[in-house]
Amino acid sequence: MQLPRDLWDDGESRQAARPDAGAAGISPEERRLAEASCLVRWVLPRPVGSPTCLLVITILLSLLLDPAFLLTQGHQDLPSVEPNSSLNVKFDPKKMQLTWDCKENTTSGHCVMTHKEKGQIKKQMKRCQCTFQDNSLHGGVTLTVEVYVNQRPISETLVYTNPGKEGTAAQNFSCLVYNADFMNCTWAKGHAAPDDVQYFLYIRNSTRKGERECPHYLTDAGTNVGCHLQDLSGLTSYNYFLVNGTSRETGIQFFDSILLLKEIERYSPPHNITVNCNESHCLVRWEKPRTRKNWSNREFQYQLDIWRRSNSGHSENQLIVVSGDSENRYNFPSPEPRGTQMVKIRTADARRAHWGDWSQPIQFGSEEPESSLVLVYVLVVLGTLAGGLACGCLFKRFLGSHSLFPPIPRIRDKLKDDHQIDHQGPAHLTRPGRATSPHCLQLRAVPPSADPSLRCLSPRLSCARRLHASTRSPARISVLNPHGCRSRGP
């Protein structure tokens, strides 16, 4: 749009303000701005209602409402970016590194890994690359890069897939560390894998500086289905395991996994197990097992099984769990007499009950407690019976020799007793014979030529009294003469 010539005033100021004045090569947008500026300067001194002022306002509105002018003003503050720009994103699974082509004036950016199991994992950009921690990739991941070039965001997405035929990868993969120095890994053949498939295991530690292949494969029908390692010195806390395969018929998918050695280690039984008992309790002590790393006591837990030997290895009680903070000891009541008992112990990690093997049973207590106890009871009963019988016999003998209630002697009539003795005659007293009762006396005749000291010099009554008194003892009586005198015989 050209301005009328009469709108420009004479003088240097108008000449300097003209849009065609100045250096050549002015853009159309700058020319329009210059023309609008000139109109504003020219119309300011004019009255508002003058025809010239109305004409200038109309020209200004036509300039400001021009679509080309508005479009230019709307985009003049944004830098120009090449359309359909590509970052050329690349991913290295061994290094877990995402790279792209750096653009000039790239200010910032970040990367996102979308994992099927862990979700989104974000990392900040460092020198046009992002490095992720080790993650399993056999399920595929989606990688996204978003950067700012000249303060404008640009993003690009890369889908990383597992190449090969579906179902050909190794399955049921697992590893186990045992005896602190050995590890076995096993897997199964994929259900869609061809007959000539062959698998290979590679292990990389967390530093990504060392990668080694399995030294000793375990095979089944010519196919590698396991690996045995006898040296774990190069492994770290967590390691990356990769099982890939080859076949002449089709492509074989890979399988990978991240395993923590502490989680897959099965601890050995504790050693130096001892049992010490007193009259009421027994104390079990042990030492922690040897592991791949020297863990503290609180990293372990123990399980004890205590049973009687007569139960053929079956525990009567529930298994006893003891924390590693208990100083590797367990005290339990076991009063005497105690039978033969057995104890065995196994170990697990304090955070997960992945129990190892049982230790060899340790025996404590007496050899044959039941039979010994029965024998003691029998001896006590027999001793009691024997003692009772002995006491009864002694008591009976005592009663036989010393009567508890001896008979009270009656008062005899001397005249009557002597008269009865006289009537009985000496023949009755001197008649020899053997007693028919324990209380009867055996009498024998003594010839007159016997020792005079045996003769009775007392009267007849005295001899009868002596005879009566002598009948209290079982001794024999010898009669000296037919007149009633008698003497004790041997």
Coordinates of C-alpha atoms in Angstrom, one line a residue:
M1 CA 0.0 0.0 0.0
Q2 CA 1.4 3.4 -1.1
L3 CA 0.7 6.5 1.0
P4 CA -0.5 9.7 -0.8
R5 CA 2.2 12.2 -1.5
D6 CA 0.3 15.0 0.3
L7 CA 0.5 13.1 3.6
W8 CA 4.3 13.7 3.8
D9 CA 5.5 17.1 5.0
D10 CA 8.5 18.9 3.7
G11 CA 11.7 19.0 5.7
E12 CA 14.4 16.6 6.9
S13 CA 12.1 14.9 9.5
R14 CA 9.7 13.8 6.9
Q15 CA 12.4 12.6 4.6
A16 CA 13.9 10.5 7.4
A17 CA 10.5 9.0 8.3
R18 CA 9.6 8.0 4.8
P19 CA 9.5 4.2 4.4
D20 CA 11.6 4.3 1.2
A21 CA 14.3 6.2 3.0
G22 CA 17.2 4.3 4.4
A23 CA 19.1 1.2 3.3
A24 CA 17.8 -1.0 0.6
G25 CA 16.6 -4.5 1.2
I26 CA 13.9 -3.7 3.8
S27 CA 11.4 -6.6 4.2
P28 CA 7.7 -6.0 3.5
E29 CA 6.8 -6.4 7.1
E30 CA 9.2 -3.7 8.1
R31 CA 8.0 -1.4 5.4
R32 CA 4.4 -1.8 6.6
L33 CA 5.4 -0.9 10.1
A34 CA 7.3 2.2 8.9
E35 CA 4.2 3.3 6.9
A36 CA 2.0 2.9 10.0
S37 CA 4.5 4.9 12.1
C38 CA 4.5 7.7 9.6
L39 CA 0.7 7.9 9.5
V40 CA 0.6 8.1 13.3
R41 CA 3.1 10.9 13.4
W42 CA 1.3 12.8 10.7
V43 CA -2.3 12.5 12.1
L44 CA -1.5 13.5 15.7
P45 CA -1.5 17.3 15.0
R46 CA -4.8 17.1 13.0
P47 CA -8.3 17.6 14.4
V48 CA -10.1 14.4 15.2
G49 CA -13.1 15.1 12.9
S50 CA -11.2 16.3 9.9
P51 CA -11.4 14.3 6.6
T52 CA -7.7 13.8 6.6
C53 CA -7.8 12.2 10.1
L54 CA -10.6 9.9 9.0
L55 CA -8.6 8.8 6.0
V56 CA -5.6 8.1 8.1
I57 CA -7.6 5.9 10.5
T58 CA -9.0 3.9 7.7
I59 CA -5.6 3.3 6.2
L60 CA -4.3 2.2 9.7
L61 CA -7.1 -0.3 10.2
S62 CA -6.5 -1.8 6.8
L63 CA -2.9 -2.2 7.6
L64 CA -3.4 -3.7 11.0
L65 CA -6.2 -6.1 9.9
D66 CA -4.2 -7.5 7.0
P67 CA -3.9 -11.3 7.4
A68 CA -0.4 -11.4 6.2
F69 CA 0.5 -8.8 8.8
L70 CA -1.2 -10.6 11.6
L71 CA 0.4 -13.9 10.7
T72 CA 3.8 -12.3 10.6
Q73 CA 3.4 -10.7 14.0
G74 CA 2.1 -14.0 15.6
H75 CA 5.3 -15.9 14.6
Q76 CA 8.0 -13.4 14.7
D77 CA 8.9 -14.2 18.4
L78 CA 9.3 -18.0 17.8
P79 CA 12.4 -19.4 16.2
S80 CA 12.1 -21.3 13.0
V81 CA 12.4 -25.1 13.2
E82 CA 12.9 -27.4 10.4
P83 CA 9.7 -29.4 9.7
N84 CA 9.7 -33.2 10.2
S85 CA 13.0 -33.1 12.1
S86 CA 14.3 -36.6 13.3
L87 CA 16.4 -37.3 16.3
N88 CA 17.6 -40.7 14.9
V89 CA 17.1 -42.5 18.3
K90 CA 19.1 -45.7 18.9
F91 CA 19.2 -48.2 21.8
D92 CA 22.0 -50.5 22.9
P93 CA 20.6 -53.3 25.1
K94 CA 24.0 -54.4 26.4
K95 CA 24.8 -51.0 27.8
M96 CA 21.1 -50.1 28.4
Q97 CA 21.9 -46.8 26.7
L98 CA 19.6 -44.6 24.6
T99 CA 21.3 -42.2 22.2
W100 CA 20.2 -39.7 19.5
D101 CA 21.6 -37.0 17.2
C102 CA 22.3 -33.8 19.0
K103 CA 20.7 -30.7 17.5
E104 CA 22.2 -27.2 17.8
N105 CA 20.8 -25.1 20.6
T106 CA 19.5 -28.2 22.5
T107 CA 18.8 -27.0 26.0
S108 CA 17.4 -29.9 28.0
G109 CA 15.6 -33.2 27.7
H110 CA 14.6 -36.5 29.3
C111 CA 14.0 -40.1 28.4
V112 CA 11.2 -42.5 29.4
M113 CA 11.3 -46.3 29.3
T114 CA 7.9 -47.9 29.5
H115 CA 8.3 -51.4 31.0
K116 CA 5.5 -54.0 31.0
E117 CA 6.2 -55.0 34.6
K118 CA 7.8 -51.9 36.2
G119 CA 5.8 -49.2 34.3
Q120 CA 7.5 -45.9 33.3
I121 CA 11.2 -45.3 34.2
K122 CA 12.4 -41.8 33.7
K123 CA 16.0 -40.6 33.2
Q124 CA 17.4 -37.1 32.6
M125 CA 19.4 -36.4 29.5
K126 CA 23.2 -36.2 29.7
R127 CA 25.0 -35.2 26.5
C128 CA 22.3 -36.4 24.2
Q129 CA 22.0 -39.8 25.8
C130 CA 20.3 -41.7 28.7
T131 CA 21.6 -44.7 30.5
F132 CA 19.2 -47.0 32.4
Q133 CA 19.8 -49.5 35.1
D134 CA 19.7 -53.2 34.0
N135 CA 16.1 -54.4 33.3
S136 CA 14.7 -57.4 31.6
L137 CA 14.0 -56.7 28.0
H138 CA 12.5 -60.0 26.7
G139 CA 9.0 -58.6 27.0
G140 CA 9.8 -55.6 24.9
V141 CA 10.0 -51.9 26.0
T142 CA 9.0 -48.6 24.6
L143 CA 11.6 -45.8 24.6
T144 CA 10.7 -42.1 24.3
V145 CA 13.1 -39.1 23.9
E146 CA 11.9 -35.5 24.5
V147 CA 14.3 -32.7 24.0
Y148 CA 14.1 -28.9 23.7
V149 CA 15.7 -27.3 20.7
N150 CA 15.6 -23.5 20.6
Q151 CA 13.0 -23.7 23.4
R152 CA 10.7 -25.9 21.3
P153 CA 10.0 -29.5 22.4
I154 CA 10.8 -32.3 20.0
S155 CA 10.0 -36.0 20.9
E156 CA 10.6 -39.3 19.2
T157 CA 9.6 -42.9 20.2
L158 CA 11.4 -46.2 19.7
V159 CA 9.8 -49.6 20.2
Y160 CA 12.3 -52.3 21.2
T161 CA 10.9 -55.8 20.6
N162 CA 12.3 -59.3 21.1
P163 CA 13.2 -60.7 17.7
G164 CA 12.5 -64.2 16.8
K165 CA 9.5 -66.5 16.7
E166 CA 7.1 -66.3 19.6
G167 CA 7.4 -69.2 22.1
T168 CA 11.0 -70.2 21.2
A169 CA 12.7 -68.5 24.1
A170 CA 13.9 -70.5 27.1
Q171 CA 11.3 -70.8 29.9
N172 CA 11.2 -71.6 33.6
F173 CA 14.6 -70.0 34.2
S174 CA 15.9 -70.1 37.8
C175 CA 19.2 -70.1 39.6
L176 CA 20.3 -71.3 43.0
V177 CA 23.5 -70.5 45.0
Y178 CA 24.5 -73.2 47.5
N179 CA 27.4 -74.0 49.8
A180 CA 28.5 -70.3 49.4
D181 CA 30.7 -71.1 46.3
F182 CA 28.5 -72.9 43.8
M183 CA 25.5 -71.9 41.6
N184 CA 23.2 -73.9 39.3
C185 CA 20.9 -72.4 36.7
T186 CA 18.3 -74.3 34.9
W187 CA 15.7 -73.6 32.2
A188 CA 13.4 -75.5 29.9
K189 CA 13.1 -75.6 26.1
G190 CA 10.5 -73.3 24.6
H191 CA 7.2 -74.9 23.6
A192 CA 7.5 -73.6 20.0
A193 CA 11.3 -74.1 19.7
P194 CA 12.5 -76.4 16.9
D195 CA 14.3 -79.6 17.6
D196 CA 17.7 -78.2 16.6
V197 CA 17.5 -75.3 19.0
Q198 CA 20.6 -74.6 21.2
Y199 CA 20.7 -72.2 24.1
F200 CA 23.6 -70.3 25.6
L201 CA 23.8 -68.5 29.0
Y202 CA 25.7 -65.2 29.5
I203 CA 26.2 -63.5 32.9
R204 CA 27.1 -59.8 33.3
N205 CA 27.7 -58.2 36.7
S206 CA 26.3 -54.8 37.7
T207 CA 29.4 -52.9 36.8
R208 CA 29.0 -54.1 33.1
K209 CA 32.7 -54.6 32.9
G210 CA 32.7 -58.4 32.9
E211 CA 30.5 -60.7 30.9
R212 CA 31.2 -64.4 30.7
E213 CA 29.5 -67.5 29.2
C214 CA 28.6 -70.5 31.2
P215 CA 31.6 -72.8 31.7
H216 CA 29.8 -76.1 32.3
Y217 CA 26.4 -76.7 30.5
L218 CA 23.9 -79.3 31.6
T219 CA 22.3 -81.0 28.6
D220 CA 19.2 -83.0 27.9
A221 CA 19.0 -84.8 24.5
G222 CA 21.8 -82.6 23.3
T223 CA 20.1 -79.3 24.2
N224 CA 21.6 -77.1 26.9
V225 CA 19.1 -76.9 29.7
G226 CA 21.3 -75.8 32.6
C227 CA 24.6 -74.4 33.8
H228 CA 26.9 -75.2 36.7
L229 CA 29.3 -72.6 38.1
Q230 CA 32.0 -73.3 40.6
D231 CA 33.5 -69.8 40.9
L232 CA 31.3 -66.9 41.8
S233 CA 34.2 -64.4 42.5
G234 CA 33.3 -62.2 39.5
L235 CA 29.7 -61.7 40.5
T236 CA 28.2 -58.7 42.3
S237 CA 25.1 -58.2 44.4
Y238 CA 22.8 -58.3 41.4
N239 CA 23.6 -59.6 38.0
Y240 CA 22.1 -59.8 34.5
F241 CA 21.4 -63.2 33.1
L242 CA 20.8 -63.6 29.3
V243 CA 19.8 -66.9 27.6
N244 CA 19.7 -66.6 23.8
G245 CA 19.4 -69.4 21.3
T246 CA 20.2 -70.4 17.7
S247 CA 18.4 -72.6 15.1
R248 CA 18.7 -73.2 11.4
E249 CA 14.9 -73.3 11.0
T250 CA 13.8 -70.0 12.6
G251 CA 14.9 -67.1 14.8
I252 CA 15.0 -67.8 18.5
Q253 CA 13.9 -65.2 21.0
F254 CA 16.0 -64.4 24.0
F255 CA 15.2 -64.5 27.7
D256 CA 16.8 -62.3 30.3
S257 CA 16.5 -61.7 34.0
I258 CA 18.0 -59.6 36.9
L259 CA 18.8 -61.7 39.9
L260 CA 20.0 -60.7 43.4
L261 CA 22.4 -63.3 44.7
K262 CA 21.2 -62.8 48.3
E263 CA 17.7 -63.8 47.2
I264 CA 18.7 -66.9 45.4
E265 CA 21.2 -68.2 47.9
R266 CA 20.1 -71.2 50.0
Y267 CA 22.0 -71.2 53.2
S268 CA 23.9 -74.2 54.6
P269 CA 22.9 -75.7 58.0
P270 CA 24.6 -74.1 61.0
H271 CA 27.6 -76.0 62.4
N272 CA 29.1 -76.7 65.8
I273 CA 25.7 -77.6 67.3
T274 CA 25.9 -78.4 71.0
V275 CA 23.4 -79.3 73.7
N276 CA 24.1 -78.8 77.5
C277 CA 21.5 -79.8 80.1
N278 CA 21.0 -79.3 83.8
E279 CA 18.4 -80.7 86.2
S280 CA 15.6 -78.5 84.7
H281 CA 16.6 -77.0 81.3
C282 CA 18.6 -77.7 78.2
L283 CA 20.6 -75.1 76.2
V284 CA 21.2 -75.5 72.4
R285 CA 24.0 -73.5 70.9
W286 CA 25.2 -73.2 67.3
E287 CA 27.3 -71.1 64.9
K288 CA 26.0 -69.3 61.8
P289 CA 26.6 -71.0 58.5
R290 CA 29.3 -70.0 56.0
T291 CA 27.8 -67.8 53.2
R292 CA 29.0 -66.1 50.1
K293 CA 29.3 -62.8 52.0
N294 CA 30.0 -62.4 55.7
W295 CA 26.5 -61.3 56.9
S296 CA 25.8 -60.2 60.5
N297 CA 23.7 -62.4 62.8
R298 CA 20.6 -60.4 62.4
E299 CA 20.5 -61.3 58.7
F300 CA 19.6 -64.9 59.6
Q301 CA 16.7 -66.8 61.2
Y302 CA 16.8 -70.4 62.4
Q303 CA 14.3 -73.2 62.7
L304 CA 14.7 -76.0 65.4
D305 CA 13.0 -79.4 65.4
I306 CA 13.1 -81.2 68.8
W307 CA 11.6 -84.6 69.2
R308 CA 11.9 -87.8 71.2
R309 CA 14.0 -90.6 69.7
S310 CA 11.2 -93.1 70.2
N311 CA 9.0 -91.1 67.8
S312 CA 11.1 -92.2 64.7
G313 CA 12.0 -88.7 63.7
H314 CA 8.5 -87.1 63.9
S315 CA 8.3 -84.0 66.0
E316 CA 5.6 -83.9 68.6
N317 CA 5.6 -80.1 68.8
Q318 CA 5.6 -77.3 66.2
L319 CA 8.9 -76.2 64.7
I320 CA 10.6 -73.5 66.7
V321 CA 11.7 -70.3 64.9
V322 CA 14.6 -68.4 66.5
S323 CA 15.8 -64.9 65.4
G324 CA 19.4 -64.3 64.7
D325 CA 19.4 -61.6 67.4
S326 CA 19.2 -64.3 70.1
E327 CA 23.0 -64.9 69.9
N328 CA 22.5 -68.3 68.3
R329 CA 21.1 -70.0 71.3
Y330 CA 17.9 -71.5 72.5
N331 CA 17.0 -72.5 76.1
F332 CA 14.0 -74.8 76.8
P333 CA 12.7 -76.6 79.9
S334 CA 13.5 -80.3 80.1
P335 CA 13.4 -81.7 83.6
E336 CA 15.1 -84.9 84.7
P337 CA 14.6 -87.7 84.2
R338 CA 14.5 -87.0 80.5
G339 CA 14.4 -89.5 77.6
T340 CA 16.7 -89.6 74.6
Q341 CA 15.9 -86.6 72.5
M342 CA 17.1 -85.3 69.1
V343 CA 17.5 -81.8 67.7
K344 CA 18.2 -80.5 64.1
I345 CA 18.4 -76.9 62.8
R346 CA 18.1 -75.2 59.4
T347 CA 18.8 -71.6 58.3
A348 CA 17.0 -69.0 56.2
D349 CA 17.3 -65.3 55.4
A350 CA 15.7 -63.0 58.0
R351 CA 13.5 -61.3 55.3
R352 CA 12.2 -64.4 53.5
A353 CA 11.5 -67.9 54.7
H354 CA 13.6 -69.7 52.0
W355 CA 14.8 -72.5 54.3
G356 CA 17.9 -74.5 53.6
D357 CA 18.7 -78.1 54.4
W358 CA 18.4 -79.6 57.9
S359 CA 21.5 -80.3 59.9
Q360 CA 22.4 -83.8 61.1
P361 CA 20.4 -84.7 64.2
I362 CA 22.1 -84.2 67.5
Q363 CA 21.2 -86.6 70.4
F364 CA 21.0 -85.7 74.0
G365 CA 19.5 -87.2 77.2
S366 CA 19.8 -90.8 78.6
E367 CA 20.0 -93.9 76.4
E368 CA 16.9 -95.8 77.6
P369 CA 14.9 -93.5 79.9
E370 CA 11.7 -95.5 79.8
S371 CA 13.1 -98.9 80.7
S372 CA 15.3 -97.3 83.5
L373 CA 12.3 -95.6 84.9
V374 CA 10.2 -98.7 84.9
L375 CA 13.1 -100.6 86.6
V376 CA 13.3 -98.0 89.3
Y377 CA 9.5 -98.3 89.9
V378 CA 9.7 -102.1 90.0
L379 CA 12.6 -102.0 92.5
V380 CA 10.8 -99.6 94.7
V381 CA 7.7 -101.7 94.8
L382 CA 9.6 -105.0 95.4
G383 CA 11.7 -103.3 98.1
T384 CA 8.6 -102.0 99.8
L385 CA 7.0 -105.5 99.8
A386 CA 10.2 -107.2 101.0
G387 CA 10.5 -104.7 103.8
G388 CA 6.9 -105.2 104.8
L389 CA 7.3 -108.9 104.9
A390 CA 10.5 -108.7 107.0
C391 CA 8.9 -106.3 109.4
G392 CA 5.9 -108.7 109.7
C393 CA 8.1 -111.6 110.5
L394 CA 10.1 -109.8 113.1
F395 CA 7.0 -108.5 114.7
K396 CA 5.5 -112.0 114.8
R397 CA 8.7 -113.4 116.3
F398 CA 8.7 -110.7 118.9
L399 CA 5.1 -111.5 119.8
G400 CA 6.0 -115.1 120.1
S401 CA 8.9 -114.5 122.6
H402 CA 7.4 -111.7 124.5
S403 CA 3.7 -111.6 125.0
L404 CA 2.2 -108.2 125.0
F405 CA -0.4 -109.3 127.5
P406 CA 1.2 -112.0 129.8
P407 CA -1.3 -114.1 131.9
I408 CA -2.0 -112.8 135.4
P409 CA -0.8 -115.5 137.9
R410 CA -3.6 -116.7 140.1
I411 CA -3.3 -117.2 143.8
R412 CA -3.0 -120.8 144.6
D413 CA -4.3 -122.6 147.6
K414 CA -1.2 -124.2 149.0
L415 CA -3.1 -126.9 150.9
K416 CA -5.2 -127.9 148.0
D417 CA -2.2 -127.9 145.6
D418 CA -0.1 -130.0 147.9
H419 CA -3.0 -132.4 148.4
Q420 CA -3.4 -132.8 144.7
I421 CA 0.2 -133.5 144.3
D422 CA 0.1 -136.1 147.0
H423 CA -2.8 -137.8 145.4
Q424 CA -1.2 -137.9 142.0
G425 CA 1.8 -139.8 143.4
P426 CA 5.3 -139.9 142.3
A427 CA 4.5 -142.3 139.5
H428 CA 2.6 -139.5 137.7
L429 CA 5.6 -137.1 138.1
T430 CA 8.3 -139.6 137.3
R431 CA 6.6 -141.1 134.2
P432 CA 9.0 -140.5 131.3
G433 CA 7.7 -139.6 128.0
R434 CA 7.8 -136.9 125.3
A435 CA 5.6 -133.8 125.4
T436 CA 2.6 -133.7 123.2
S437 CA 2.2 -130.0 123.5
P438 CA 4.6 -127.1 123.5
H439 CA 3.6 -126.2 127.0
C440 CA 4.1 -129.7 128.3
L441 CA 7.3 -130.8 130.0
Q442 CA 9.3 -134.0 129.4
L443 CA 10.2 -135.8 132.6
R444 CA 12.7 -138.5 133.2
A445 CA 13.6 -140.5 136.3
V446 CA 16.8 -139.8 138.1
P447 CA 18.4 -142.8 140.0
P448 CA 19.0 -142.5 143.7
S449 CA 22.7 -142.6 143.2
A450 CA 22.7 -139.3 141.4
D451 CA 24.6 -136.2 142.7
P452 CA 23.3 -135.3 146.1
S453 CA 23.2 -131.7 145.0
L454 CA 20.3 -132.6 142.8
R455 CA 18.3 -133.9 145.7
C456 CA 15.5 -131.9 147.1
L457 CA 16.0 -131.2 150.7
S458 CA 12.9 -129.0 151.1
P459 CA 9.6 -130.2 152.2
R460 CA 7.1 -131.7 149.8
L461 CA 5.3 -128.4 149.4
S462 CA 8.5 -126.6 148.4
C463 CA 9.2 -129.3 145.7
A464 CA 5.7 -128.8 144.3
R465 CA 6.2 -125.0 144.1
R466 CA 9.4 -125.4 142.3
L467 CA 7.9 -127.9 139.9
H468 CA 5.1 -125.4 139.1
A469 CA 7.5 -122.6 138.6
S470 CA 9.7 -124.7 136.3
T471 CA 6.8 -125.3 133.9
R472 CA 7.1 -121.7 132.6
S473 CA 10.2 -122.6 130.6
P474 CA 10.6 -125.4 128.0
A475 CA 13.5 -127.0 130.0
R476 CA 13.3 -130.6 131.0
I477 CA 12.7 -131.7 134.6
S478 CA 14.3 -134.6 136.3
V479 CA 12.7 -136.2 139.3
L480 CA 15.2 -137.4 141.9
N481 CA 13.1 -139.7 144.0
P482 CA 9.5 -140.8 144.3
H483 CA 8.9 -138.3 147.0
G484 CA 8.2 -135.3 144.7
C485 CA 11.6 -133.7 144.6
R486 CA 12.9 -132.9 141.2
S487 CA 15.8 -131.2 139.5
R488 CA 16.3 -129.4 136.2
G489 CA 18.0 -131.6 133.6
P490 CA 20.0 -130.5 130.7

